Coordinates of C-alpha atoms and ligand atoms in Angstrom, one line a residue:
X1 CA 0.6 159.0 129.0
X2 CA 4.2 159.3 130.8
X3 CA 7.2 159.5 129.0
X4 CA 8.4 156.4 131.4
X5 CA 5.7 154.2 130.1
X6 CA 6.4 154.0 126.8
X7 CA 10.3 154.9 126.4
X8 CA 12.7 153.1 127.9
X9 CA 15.2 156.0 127.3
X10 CA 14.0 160.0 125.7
X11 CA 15.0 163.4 125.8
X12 CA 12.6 166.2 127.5
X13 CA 13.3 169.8 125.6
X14 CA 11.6 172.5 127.2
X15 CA 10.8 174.8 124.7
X16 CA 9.8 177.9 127.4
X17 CA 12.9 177.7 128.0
X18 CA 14.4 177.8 124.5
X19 CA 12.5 181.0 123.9
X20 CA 13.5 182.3 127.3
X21 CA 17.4 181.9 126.9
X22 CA 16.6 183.6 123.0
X23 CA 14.8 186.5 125.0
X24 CA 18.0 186.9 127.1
X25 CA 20.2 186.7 124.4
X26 CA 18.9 189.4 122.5
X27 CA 18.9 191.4 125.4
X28 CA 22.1 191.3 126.1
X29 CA 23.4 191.8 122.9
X30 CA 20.7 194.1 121.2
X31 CA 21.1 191.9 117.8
X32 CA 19.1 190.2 115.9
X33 CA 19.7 186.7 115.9
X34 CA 20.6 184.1 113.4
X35 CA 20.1 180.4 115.5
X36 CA 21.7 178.1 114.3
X37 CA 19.9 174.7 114.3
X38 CA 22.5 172.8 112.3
X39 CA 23.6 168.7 113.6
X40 CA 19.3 168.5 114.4
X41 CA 19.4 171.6 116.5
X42 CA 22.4 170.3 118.6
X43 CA 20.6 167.2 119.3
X44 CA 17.5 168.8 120.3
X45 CA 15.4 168.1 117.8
X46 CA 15.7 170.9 114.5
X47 CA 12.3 171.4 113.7
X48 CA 10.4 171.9 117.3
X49 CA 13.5 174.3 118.1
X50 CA 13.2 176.2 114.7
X51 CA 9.8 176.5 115.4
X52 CA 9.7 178.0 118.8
X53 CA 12.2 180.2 117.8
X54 CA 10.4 181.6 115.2
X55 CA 7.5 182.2 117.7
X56 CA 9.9 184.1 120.0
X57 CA 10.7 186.2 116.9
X58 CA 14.2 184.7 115.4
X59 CA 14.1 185.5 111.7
X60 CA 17.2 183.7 110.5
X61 CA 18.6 180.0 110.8
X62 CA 21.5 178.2 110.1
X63 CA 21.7 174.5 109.1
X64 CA 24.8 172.8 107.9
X65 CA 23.3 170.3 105.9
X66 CA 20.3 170.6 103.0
X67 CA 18.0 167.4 104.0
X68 CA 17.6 169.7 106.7
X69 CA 16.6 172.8 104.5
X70 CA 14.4 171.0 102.8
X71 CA 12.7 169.5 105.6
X72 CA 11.9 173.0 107.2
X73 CA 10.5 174.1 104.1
X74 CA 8.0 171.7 103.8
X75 CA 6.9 172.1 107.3
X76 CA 6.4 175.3 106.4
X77 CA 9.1 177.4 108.1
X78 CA 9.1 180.7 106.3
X79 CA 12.2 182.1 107.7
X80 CA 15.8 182.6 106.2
X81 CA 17.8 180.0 105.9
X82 CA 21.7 180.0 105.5
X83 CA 23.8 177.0 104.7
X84 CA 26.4 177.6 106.8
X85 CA 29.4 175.7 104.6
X86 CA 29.6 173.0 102.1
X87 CA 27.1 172.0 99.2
X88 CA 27.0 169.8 97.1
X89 CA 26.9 171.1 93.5
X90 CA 24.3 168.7 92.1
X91 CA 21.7 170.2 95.5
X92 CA 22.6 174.0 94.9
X93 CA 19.5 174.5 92.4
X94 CA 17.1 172.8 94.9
X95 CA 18.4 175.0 97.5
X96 CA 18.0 178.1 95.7
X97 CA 14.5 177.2 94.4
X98 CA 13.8 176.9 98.2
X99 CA 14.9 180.6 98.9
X100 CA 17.8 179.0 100.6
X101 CA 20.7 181.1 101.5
X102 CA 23.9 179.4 100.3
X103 CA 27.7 180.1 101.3
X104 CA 30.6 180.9 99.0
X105 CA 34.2 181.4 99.0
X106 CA 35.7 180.3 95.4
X107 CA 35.2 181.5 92.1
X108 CA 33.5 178.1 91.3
X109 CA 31.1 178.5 93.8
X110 CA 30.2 181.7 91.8
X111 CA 29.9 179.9 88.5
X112 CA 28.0 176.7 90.2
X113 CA 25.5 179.3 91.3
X114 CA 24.9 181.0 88.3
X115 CA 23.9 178.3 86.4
X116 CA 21.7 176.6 89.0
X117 CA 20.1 180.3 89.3
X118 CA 19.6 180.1 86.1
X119 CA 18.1 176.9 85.9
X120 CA 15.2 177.9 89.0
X121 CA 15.0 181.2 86.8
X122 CA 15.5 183.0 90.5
X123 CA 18.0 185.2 91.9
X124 CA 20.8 182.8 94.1
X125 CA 20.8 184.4 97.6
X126 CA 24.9 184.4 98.6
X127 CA 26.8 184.6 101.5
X128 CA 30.7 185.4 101.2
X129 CA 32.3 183.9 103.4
X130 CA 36.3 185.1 104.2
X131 CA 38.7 183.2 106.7
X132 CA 39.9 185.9 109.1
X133 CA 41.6 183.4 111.1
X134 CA 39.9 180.1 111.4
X135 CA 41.9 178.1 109.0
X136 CA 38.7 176.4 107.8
X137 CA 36.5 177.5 104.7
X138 CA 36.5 181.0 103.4
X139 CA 38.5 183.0 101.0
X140 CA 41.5 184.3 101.7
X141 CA 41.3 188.0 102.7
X142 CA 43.1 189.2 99.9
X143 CA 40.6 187.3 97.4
X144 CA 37.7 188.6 99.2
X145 CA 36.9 191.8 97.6
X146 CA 37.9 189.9 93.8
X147 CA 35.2 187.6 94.6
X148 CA 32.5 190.2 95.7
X149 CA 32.6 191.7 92.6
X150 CA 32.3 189.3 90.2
X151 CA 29.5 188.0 92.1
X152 CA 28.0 191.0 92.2
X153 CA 28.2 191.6 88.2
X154 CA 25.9 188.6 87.8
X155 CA 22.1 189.4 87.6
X156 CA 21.9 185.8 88.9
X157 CA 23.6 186.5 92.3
X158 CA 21.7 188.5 95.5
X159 CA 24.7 189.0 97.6
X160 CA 23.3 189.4 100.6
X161 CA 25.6 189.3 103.4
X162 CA 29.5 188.8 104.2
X163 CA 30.7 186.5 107.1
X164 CA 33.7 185.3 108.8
X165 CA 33.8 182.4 111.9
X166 CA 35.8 182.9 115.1
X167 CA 38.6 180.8 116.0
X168 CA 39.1 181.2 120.0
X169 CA 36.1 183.2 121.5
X170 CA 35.7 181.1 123.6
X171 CA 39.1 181.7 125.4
X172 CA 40.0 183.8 128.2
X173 CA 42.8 185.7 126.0
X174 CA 40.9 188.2 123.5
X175 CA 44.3 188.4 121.5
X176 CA 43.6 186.1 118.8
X177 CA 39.4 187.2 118.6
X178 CA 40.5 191.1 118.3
X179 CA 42.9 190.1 115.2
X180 CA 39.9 188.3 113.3
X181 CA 37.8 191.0 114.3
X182 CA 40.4 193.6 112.7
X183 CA 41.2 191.5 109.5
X184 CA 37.0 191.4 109.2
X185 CA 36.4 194.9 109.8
X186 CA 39.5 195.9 106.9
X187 CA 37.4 193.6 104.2
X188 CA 34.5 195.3 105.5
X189 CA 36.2 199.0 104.6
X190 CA 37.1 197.1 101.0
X191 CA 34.0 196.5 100.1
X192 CA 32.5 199.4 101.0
X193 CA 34.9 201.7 99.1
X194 CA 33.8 199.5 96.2
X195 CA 30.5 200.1 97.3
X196 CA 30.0 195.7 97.3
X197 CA 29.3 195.7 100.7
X198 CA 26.1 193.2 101.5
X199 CA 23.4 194.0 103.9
X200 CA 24.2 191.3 106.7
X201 CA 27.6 191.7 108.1
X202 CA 27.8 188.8 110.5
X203 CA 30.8 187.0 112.7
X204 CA 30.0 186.4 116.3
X205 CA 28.9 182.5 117.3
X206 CA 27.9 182.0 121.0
X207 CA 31.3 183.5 122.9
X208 CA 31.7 185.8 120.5
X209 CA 27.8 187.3 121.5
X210 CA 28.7 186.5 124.6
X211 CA 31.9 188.1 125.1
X212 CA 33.0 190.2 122.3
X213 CA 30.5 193.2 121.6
X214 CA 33.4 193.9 118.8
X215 CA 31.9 190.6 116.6
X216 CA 27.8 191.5 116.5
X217 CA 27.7 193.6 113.9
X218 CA 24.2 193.4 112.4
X219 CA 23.5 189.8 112.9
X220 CA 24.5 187.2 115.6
X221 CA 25.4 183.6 115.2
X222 CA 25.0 181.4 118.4
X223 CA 24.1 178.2 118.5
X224 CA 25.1 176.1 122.1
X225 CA 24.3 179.2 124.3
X226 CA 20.6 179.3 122.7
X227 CA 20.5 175.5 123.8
X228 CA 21.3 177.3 127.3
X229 CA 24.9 175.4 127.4
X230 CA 28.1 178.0 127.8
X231 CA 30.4 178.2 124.7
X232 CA 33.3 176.7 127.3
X233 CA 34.5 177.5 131.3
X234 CA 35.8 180.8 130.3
X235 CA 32.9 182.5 128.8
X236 CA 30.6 184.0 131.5
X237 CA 27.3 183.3 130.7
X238 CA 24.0 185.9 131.4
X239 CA 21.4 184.9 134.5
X240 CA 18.6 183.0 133.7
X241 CA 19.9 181.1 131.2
X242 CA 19.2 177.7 131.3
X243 CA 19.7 174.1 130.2
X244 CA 16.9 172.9 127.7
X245 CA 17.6 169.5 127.4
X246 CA 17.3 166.5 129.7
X247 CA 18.0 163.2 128.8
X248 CA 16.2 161.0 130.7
X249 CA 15.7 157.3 131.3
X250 CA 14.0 154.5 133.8
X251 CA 15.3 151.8 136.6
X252 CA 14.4 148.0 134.7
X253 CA 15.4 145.8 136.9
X254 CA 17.0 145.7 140.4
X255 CA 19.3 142.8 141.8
X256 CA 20.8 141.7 144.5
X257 CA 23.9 140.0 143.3
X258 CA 26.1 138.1 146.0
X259 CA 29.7 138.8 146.7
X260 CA 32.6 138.1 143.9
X261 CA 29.5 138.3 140.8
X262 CA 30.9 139.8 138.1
X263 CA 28.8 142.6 136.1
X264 CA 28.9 143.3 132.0
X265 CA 31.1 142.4 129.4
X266 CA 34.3 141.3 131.0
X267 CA 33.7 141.5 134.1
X268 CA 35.4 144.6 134.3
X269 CA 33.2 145.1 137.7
X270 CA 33.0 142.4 140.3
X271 CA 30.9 142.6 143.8
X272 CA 32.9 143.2 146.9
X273 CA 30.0 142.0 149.2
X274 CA 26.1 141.6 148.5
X275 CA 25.2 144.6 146.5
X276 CA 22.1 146.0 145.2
X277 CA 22.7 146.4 141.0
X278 CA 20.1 148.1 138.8
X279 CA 19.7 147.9 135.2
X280 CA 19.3 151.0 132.7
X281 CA 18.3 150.3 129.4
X282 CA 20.2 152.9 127.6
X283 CA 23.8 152.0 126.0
X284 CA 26.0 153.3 123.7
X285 CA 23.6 152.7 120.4
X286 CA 21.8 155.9 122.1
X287 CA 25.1 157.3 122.0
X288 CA 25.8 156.5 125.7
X289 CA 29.7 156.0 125.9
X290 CA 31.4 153.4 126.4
X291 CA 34.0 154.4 129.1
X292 CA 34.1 154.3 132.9
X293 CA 33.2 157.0 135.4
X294 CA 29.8 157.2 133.8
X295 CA 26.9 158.7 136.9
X296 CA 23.4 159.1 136.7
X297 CA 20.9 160.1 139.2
X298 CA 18.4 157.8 141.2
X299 CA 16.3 159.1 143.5
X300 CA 17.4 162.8 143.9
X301 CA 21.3 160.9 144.6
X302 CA 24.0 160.2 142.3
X303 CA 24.9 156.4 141.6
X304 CA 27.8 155.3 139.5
X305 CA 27.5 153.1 136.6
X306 CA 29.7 150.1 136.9
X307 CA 30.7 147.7 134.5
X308 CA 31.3 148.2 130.7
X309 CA 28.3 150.2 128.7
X310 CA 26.6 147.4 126.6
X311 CA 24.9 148.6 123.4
X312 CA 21.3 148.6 124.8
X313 CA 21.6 148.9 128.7
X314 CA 24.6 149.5 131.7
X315 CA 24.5 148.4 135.1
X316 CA 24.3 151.2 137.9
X317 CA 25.5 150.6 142.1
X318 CA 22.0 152.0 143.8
X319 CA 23.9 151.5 147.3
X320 CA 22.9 154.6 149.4
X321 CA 19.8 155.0 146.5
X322 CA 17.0 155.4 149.1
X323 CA 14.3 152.5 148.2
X324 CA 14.6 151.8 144.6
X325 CA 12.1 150.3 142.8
X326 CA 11.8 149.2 138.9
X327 CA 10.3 152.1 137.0
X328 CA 12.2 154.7 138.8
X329 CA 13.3 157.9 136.6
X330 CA 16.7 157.8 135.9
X331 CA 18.6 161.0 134.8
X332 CA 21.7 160.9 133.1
X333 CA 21.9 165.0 131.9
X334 CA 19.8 166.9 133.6
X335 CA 17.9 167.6 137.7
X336 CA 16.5 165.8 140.3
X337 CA 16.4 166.7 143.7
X338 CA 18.7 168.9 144.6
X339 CA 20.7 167.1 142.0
X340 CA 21.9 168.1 138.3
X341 CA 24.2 166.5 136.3
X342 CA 25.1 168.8 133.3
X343 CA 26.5 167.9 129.7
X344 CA 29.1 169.8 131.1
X345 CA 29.9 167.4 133.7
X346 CA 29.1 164.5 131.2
X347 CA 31.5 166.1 128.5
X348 CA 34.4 165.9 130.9
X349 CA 33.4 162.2 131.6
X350 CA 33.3 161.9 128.2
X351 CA 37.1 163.8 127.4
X352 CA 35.2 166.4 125.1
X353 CA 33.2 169.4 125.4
X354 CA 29.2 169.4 125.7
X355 CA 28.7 170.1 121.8
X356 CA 29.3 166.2 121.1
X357 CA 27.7 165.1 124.1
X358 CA 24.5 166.8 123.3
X359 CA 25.1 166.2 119.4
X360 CA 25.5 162.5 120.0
X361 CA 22.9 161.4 121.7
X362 CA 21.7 158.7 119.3
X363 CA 18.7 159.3 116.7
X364 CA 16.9 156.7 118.1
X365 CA 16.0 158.4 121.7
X366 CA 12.7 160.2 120.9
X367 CA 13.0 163.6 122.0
X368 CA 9.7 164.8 123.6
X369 CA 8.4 168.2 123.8
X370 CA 6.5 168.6 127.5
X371 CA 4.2 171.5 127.7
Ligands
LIG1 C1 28.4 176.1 114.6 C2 28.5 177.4 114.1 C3 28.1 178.5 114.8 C4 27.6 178.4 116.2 O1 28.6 178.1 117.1 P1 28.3 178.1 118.7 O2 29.7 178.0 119.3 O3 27.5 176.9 118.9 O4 27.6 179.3 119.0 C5 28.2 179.8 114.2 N1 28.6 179.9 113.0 C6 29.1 178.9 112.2 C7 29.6 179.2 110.9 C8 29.1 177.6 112.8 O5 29.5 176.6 112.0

């Protein structure tokens, strides 16, 4: 059955074209790659992506949050898994019993692990993870070679890899990115003179890949670009890459309100003259926003939503929408036509970048998985 006969509103993820934009990736940077799949794969859906990534060879995922962990586990997803950032204590023993690669950056973290380790009877696998310049989590770099080693003396830790995050890869001046990349590479020569240096040395997110061959050492950690959306408007993204999610939705009704009608909440929109007013049943409990200057596309044309966003439906203007009917596809990210409207263009809409727009589209849209 179509999508458009049982939704009112859904995401399409093409999944070719996951694997695809993966493929050119790893050309282009000749790394292996670590995707992360954290915030439900960017809003695409964790498990479907994780899966087709593992089919196109993708070895190593990062989530933010355990529930997701878990989740992969028992669908049977054999592959690494790193918690990128914060756990909470009382779930570090189920993520270790899951072969669950946890991060850590303070001497309780160390002790936390130990005794969960202990309690699973299994080796913790450990990333350390130092702040070269992000100002977020992380040890200090001058605690960072401290910390290796007492996590190394335990018999309960696997240190496994070392990892910093960058701050402004995504920006035209390298400046800032070359300082982190220095600062990393110094606590990389520390703890190899100590001989603590793990097997997975790993800083680059999506510009970094993208941008700064300086940052790949031996793993990769890009998560938008995979999603074929660029880091930002300064990072030059590889041909072929391509947009795998559309977000999609249908005409419900048509009306041809008379002059001086008002339209939504407020009235914020009121006819000049007899105008043709379509329905969409999507609103902002599908994490449609609420502002103005909202567009979607009819008919291969674009047509501006007018009127406030009500939770479950907005009002488009289908003037100069060659002959609409009810049941017509409407796209809000995505082609038609000649048409596209990207997240990009939606994110600047929106006043934020196309992360949150494709991160926010509400958990209630299905997200379906075409052939
Ligand atoms: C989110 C995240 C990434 C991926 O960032 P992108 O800009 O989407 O490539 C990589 N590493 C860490 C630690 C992250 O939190």
């Amino acid at each position: 059955m179509k999508a458009e006969q049982v939704f009112a509103t859904w995401v399409e993820v093409d999944l070719n074209t996951l694997k695809n934009n993966l493929k050119i990736i790893e050309q282009h940077t000749n790394t292996p790659i670590l995707a992360v799949v954290k915030a439900n794969g960017y809003g695409h859906g964790y498990l479907p992506i994780t899966k087709a990534a593992e089919e196109a060879g993708v070895t190593w995922f990062g989530v933010a949050r355990p529930r997701m962990a878990v989740k992969m586990r028992e669908e049977g997803i054999q592959a690494n898994i790193l918690i990128l950032g914060y756990l909470a204590p009382e779930r570090i023993e189920e993520m270790i019993c899951l072969d669950v690669s946890l991060t850590i950056w303070t001497l309780e973290h160390i002790q936390q692990t130990i005794s969960a380790a202990k309690n699973c009877q299994v080796p913790a696998r450990v990333h350390l993870l130092a702040d070269s310049g992000m100002g977020r989590l992380g040890c200090m770099p001058g605690e960072t070679t401290k910390l290796a080693e007492i996590a190394s003396a335990s018999e309960w830790i696997k240190l496994e890899g070392f990892f910093s995050h960058l701050a402004t890869a995504d920006e035209q001046d390298p400046g800032q990115t070359q300082q982190q990349v220095k600062i990393f590479n110094q606590l990389i020569d520390e703890l190899s003179q100590k001989n603590l240096l793990p097997e997975i040395i790993h800083l680059a997110n999506s510009a970094g890949s993208l941008a700064h061959s300086s940052t790949h050492f031996n793993l990769i950690r890009p998560g938008i670009i995979i999603y074929g959306l660029p880091p930002s408007s300064e990072v030059q993204i590889p041909e072929g890459i391509q947009p795998v999610l559309s977000w999609k939705s249908v005409l419900a009704s048509i009306k041809d309100l008379p002059p001086h009608h008002g339209v939504s909440y407020g009235h914020q929109y009121v006819t000049t003259k007899q105008e043709l007013i379509g329905v969409i049943p999507i609103g902002y409990a599908d994490g449609y926003r609420r502002v103005p200057g909202n567009e979607v596309l009819i008919n291969g044309h674009r047509a501006p939503v007018v009127g406030k966003v009500c939770m479950d439906q907005c009002m488009v203007l289908l003037e100069g929408i060659p002959d609409p009917h009810v049941g017509d596809e409407v796209i809000l990210i995505g082609k038609q036509g000649d048409q596209e409207i990207s997240a990009e263009q939606v994110a600047k809409i929106w006043q934020t970048i196309n992360y949150e727009v494709t991160c926010g589209i509400g958990s209630r849209v299905p997200r379906i998985y075409p052939e």
